[in-house]
XYZ file of C-alpha atoms in Angstrom:
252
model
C 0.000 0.000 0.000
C 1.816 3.082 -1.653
C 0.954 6.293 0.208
C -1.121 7.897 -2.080
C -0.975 11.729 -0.482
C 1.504 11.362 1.796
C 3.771 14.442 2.069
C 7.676 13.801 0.400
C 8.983 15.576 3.218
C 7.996 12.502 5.871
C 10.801 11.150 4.290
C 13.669 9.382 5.516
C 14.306 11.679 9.018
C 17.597 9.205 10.440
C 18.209 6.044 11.112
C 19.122 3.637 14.386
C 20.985 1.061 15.646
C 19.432 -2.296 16.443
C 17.967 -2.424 19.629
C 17.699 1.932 19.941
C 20.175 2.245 22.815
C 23.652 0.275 23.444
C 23.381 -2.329 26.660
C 25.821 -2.011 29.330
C 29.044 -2.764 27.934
C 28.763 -2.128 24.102
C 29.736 0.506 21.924
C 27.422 2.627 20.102
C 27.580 3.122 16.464
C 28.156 5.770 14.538
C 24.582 8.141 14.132
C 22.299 6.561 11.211
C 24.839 3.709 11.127
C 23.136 0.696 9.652
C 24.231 -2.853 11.104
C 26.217 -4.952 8.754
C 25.697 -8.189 8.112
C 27.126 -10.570 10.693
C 27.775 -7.891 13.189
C 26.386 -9.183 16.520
C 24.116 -7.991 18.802
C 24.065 -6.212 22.103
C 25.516 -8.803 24.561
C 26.070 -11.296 20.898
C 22.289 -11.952 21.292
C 20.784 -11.775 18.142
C 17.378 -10.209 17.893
C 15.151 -12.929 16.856
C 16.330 -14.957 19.997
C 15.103 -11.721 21.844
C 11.522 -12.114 20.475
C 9.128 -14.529 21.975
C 7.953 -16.285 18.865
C 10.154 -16.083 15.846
C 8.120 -18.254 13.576
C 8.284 -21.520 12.857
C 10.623 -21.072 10.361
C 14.823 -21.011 9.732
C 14.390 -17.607 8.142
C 13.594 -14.376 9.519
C 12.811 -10.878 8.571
C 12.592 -7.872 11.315
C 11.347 -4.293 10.634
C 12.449 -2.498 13.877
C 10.918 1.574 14.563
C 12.535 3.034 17.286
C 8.855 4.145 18.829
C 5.190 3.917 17.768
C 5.291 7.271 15.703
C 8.099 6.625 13.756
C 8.273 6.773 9.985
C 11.881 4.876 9.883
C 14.267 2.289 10.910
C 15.651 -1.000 9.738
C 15.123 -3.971 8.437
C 17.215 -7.234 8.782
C 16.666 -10.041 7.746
C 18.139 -13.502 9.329
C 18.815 -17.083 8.762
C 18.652 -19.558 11.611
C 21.980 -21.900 11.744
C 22.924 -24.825 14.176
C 20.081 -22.994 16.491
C 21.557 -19.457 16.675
C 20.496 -16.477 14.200
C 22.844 -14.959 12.035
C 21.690 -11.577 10.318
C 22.203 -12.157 6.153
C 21.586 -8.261 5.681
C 20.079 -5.037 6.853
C 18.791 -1.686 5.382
C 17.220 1.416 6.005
C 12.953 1.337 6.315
C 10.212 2.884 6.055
C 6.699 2.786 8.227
C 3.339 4.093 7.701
C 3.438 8.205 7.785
C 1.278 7.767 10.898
C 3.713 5.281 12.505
C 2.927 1.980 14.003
C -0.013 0.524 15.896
C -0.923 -3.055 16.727
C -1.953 -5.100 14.304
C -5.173 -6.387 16.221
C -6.311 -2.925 16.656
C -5.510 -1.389 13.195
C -7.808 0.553 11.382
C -8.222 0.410 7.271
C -7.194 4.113 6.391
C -4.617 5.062 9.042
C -1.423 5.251 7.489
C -0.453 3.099 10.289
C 2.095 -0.171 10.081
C 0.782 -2.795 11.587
C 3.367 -4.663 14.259
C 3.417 -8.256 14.761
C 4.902 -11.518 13.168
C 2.989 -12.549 9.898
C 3.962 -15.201 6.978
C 4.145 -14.102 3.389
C 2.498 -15.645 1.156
C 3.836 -14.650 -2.474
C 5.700 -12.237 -4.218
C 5.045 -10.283 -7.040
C 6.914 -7.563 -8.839
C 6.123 -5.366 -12.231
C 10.132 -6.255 -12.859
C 11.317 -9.557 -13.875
C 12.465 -11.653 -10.375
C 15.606 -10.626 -9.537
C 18.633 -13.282 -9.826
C 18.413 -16.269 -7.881
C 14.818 -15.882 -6.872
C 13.245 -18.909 -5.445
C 9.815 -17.889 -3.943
C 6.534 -17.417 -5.587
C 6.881 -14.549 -7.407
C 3.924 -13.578 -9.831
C 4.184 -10.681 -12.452
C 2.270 -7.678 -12.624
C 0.056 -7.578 -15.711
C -2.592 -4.868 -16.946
C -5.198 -6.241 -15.566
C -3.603 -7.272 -11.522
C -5.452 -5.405 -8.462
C -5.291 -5.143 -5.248
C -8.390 -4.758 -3.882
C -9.096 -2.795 -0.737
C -13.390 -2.875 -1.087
C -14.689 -3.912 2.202
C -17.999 -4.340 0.364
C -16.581 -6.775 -1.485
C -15.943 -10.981 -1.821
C -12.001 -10.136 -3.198
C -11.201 -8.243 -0.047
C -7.341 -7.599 0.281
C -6.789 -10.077 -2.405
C -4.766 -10.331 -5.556
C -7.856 -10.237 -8.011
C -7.044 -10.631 -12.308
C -9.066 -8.863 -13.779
C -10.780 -6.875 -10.883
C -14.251 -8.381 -9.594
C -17.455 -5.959 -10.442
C -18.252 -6.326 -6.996
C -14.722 -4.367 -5.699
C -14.678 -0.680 -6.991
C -11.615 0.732 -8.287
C -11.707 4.012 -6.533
C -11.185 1.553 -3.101
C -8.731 -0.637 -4.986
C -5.059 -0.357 -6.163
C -4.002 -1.068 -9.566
C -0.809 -2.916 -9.528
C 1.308 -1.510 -12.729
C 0.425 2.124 -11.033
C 2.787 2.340 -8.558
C 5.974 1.413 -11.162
C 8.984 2.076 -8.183
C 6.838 0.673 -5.753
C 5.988 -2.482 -6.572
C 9.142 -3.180 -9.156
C 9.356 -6.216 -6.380
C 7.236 -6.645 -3.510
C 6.062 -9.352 -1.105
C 2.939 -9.592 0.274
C 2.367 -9.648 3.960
C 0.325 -11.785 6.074
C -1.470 -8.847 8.062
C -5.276 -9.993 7.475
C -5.228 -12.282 5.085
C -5.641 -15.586 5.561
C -9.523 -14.730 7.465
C -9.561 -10.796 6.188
C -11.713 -8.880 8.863
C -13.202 -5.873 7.457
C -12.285 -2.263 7.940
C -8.875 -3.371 9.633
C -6.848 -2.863 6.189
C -5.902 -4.616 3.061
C -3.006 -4.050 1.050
C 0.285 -4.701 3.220
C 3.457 -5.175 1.633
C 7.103 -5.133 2.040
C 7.856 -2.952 -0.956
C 10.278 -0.579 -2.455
C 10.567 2.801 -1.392
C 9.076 5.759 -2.939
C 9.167 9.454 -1.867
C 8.174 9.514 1.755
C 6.389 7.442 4.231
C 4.027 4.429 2.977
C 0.302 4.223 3.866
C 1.119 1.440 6.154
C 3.766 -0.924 4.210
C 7.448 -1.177 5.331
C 9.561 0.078 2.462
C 13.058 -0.527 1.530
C 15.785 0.677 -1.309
C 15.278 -1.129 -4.734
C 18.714 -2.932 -4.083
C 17.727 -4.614 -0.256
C 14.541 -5.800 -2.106
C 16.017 -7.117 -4.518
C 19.049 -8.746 -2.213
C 15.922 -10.044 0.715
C 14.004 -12.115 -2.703
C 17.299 -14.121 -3.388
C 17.562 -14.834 -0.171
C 14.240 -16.011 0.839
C 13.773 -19.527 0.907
C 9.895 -20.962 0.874
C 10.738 -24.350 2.156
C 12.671 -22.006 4.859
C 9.101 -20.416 5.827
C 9.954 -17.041 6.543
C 8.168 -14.866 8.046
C 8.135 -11.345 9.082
C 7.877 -9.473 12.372
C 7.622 -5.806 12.635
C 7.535 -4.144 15.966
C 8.942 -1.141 18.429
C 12.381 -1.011 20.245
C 9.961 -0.561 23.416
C 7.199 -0.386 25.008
C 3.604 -1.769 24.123
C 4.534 -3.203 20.196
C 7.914 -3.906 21.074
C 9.602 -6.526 18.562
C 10.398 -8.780 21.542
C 6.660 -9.432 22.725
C 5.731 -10.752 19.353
């Protein structure tokens, strides 16, 4: 979900370190440092075996916001290895221009992210799959929607062509949003039993101007790097969440 009037300049503001402040003991980064890959964590504890439910999977993907109204942060994105995480890769993110909220008590509308751990199902792109891509990736054609109609059977579903029942005014058309959606993957946040009126349309997607209407966003390149990595007989999932507090990353 694109933002569709959401100012340019809620842009990228600065970035953070994993885990917002250093533990006892560690050094801080360098200001809008992004981790690299393999560095380890505060106290070498990796993130995911910080949360309380990683997924069932051996891959990971976190989208950490320092607090609830933030518009950035970072993604990373793990593999799980003789029982201990090792990150594969981070990069700068992007959050809903309203921030984050929980995902249970979302609203359709609200420019909010919702937090919590959800599968992904597919991915799609209007670009070729990049190299190496393994996951299901379908292409974007003329006729692909999203549709967002609450009033309608295809709620926050892929639908080819669009359903006469799901108006295109509360629907997006796929090829529209070009940078966006060059790659994408769809998230998990009500999908598999949609509930109405709490939002359709969540993707991990590349970045545009500003802020997204409740997506995470990252740079064409991490998108491209995070769909050769992902492995679907890994089952990996992804878990968005808050350095503190009530959505923190850990509780999920």
């Amino acid at each position: 979900m694109p933002p569709h009037a959401v100012a340019a300049g809620l842009a990228v503001a600065s970035l953070f370190v994993l885990g917002a402040a250093p533990e006892a003991g560690a050094a801080p980064g360098p200001p809008g440092a992004v981790p690299r890959a393999g560095a380890p964590e505060p106290r070498d504890v990796p993130l995911p075996a910080r949360m309380a439910d990683p997924g069932p999977g051996a891959q990971l993907i976190t989208a950490l916001a320092p607090k609830r109204g933030s518009t950035t942060g970072v993604v990373s994105w793990w593999d799980l290895r003789d029982g201990r995480w090792l990150r594969a890769g981070s990069a700068p993110a992007r959050f809903g221009a309203k921030g984050l909220v929980e995902g249970a008590a979302r609203r359709q509308g609200t420019n909010t992210t919702p937090t919590g751990l959800y599968g992904l199902p597919f991915a799609f792109g209007i670009q070729a799959p990049p190299r190496g891509t393994s996951y299901p990736y379908r292409p974007v054609r003329e006729d692909s929607w999203w549709c967002q109609d609450n009033a309608s059977r295809a709620y926050n579903r892929w639908t080819e062509p669009r359903p006469a029942d799901c108006r295109a005014a509360e629907s997006e058309r796929l090829l529209a949003y070009r940078a966006q959606y060059a790659h994408a993957l769809v998230v998990g946040f009500n999908y598999r039993k949609p509930v109405r009126n709490r939002g359709a349309g969540i993707f991990l997607h590349v970045d545009g101007r500003g802020a997204t209407a409740g997506c995470v966003s990252v740079p064409a390149g991490a998108m491209r790097r995070l769909l050769a990595w992902a492995r679907p007989e890994e089952r990996p999932h992804l878990a968005i969440g808050t350095a503190s507090g009530r959505t923190a990353i850990t509780r999920y």
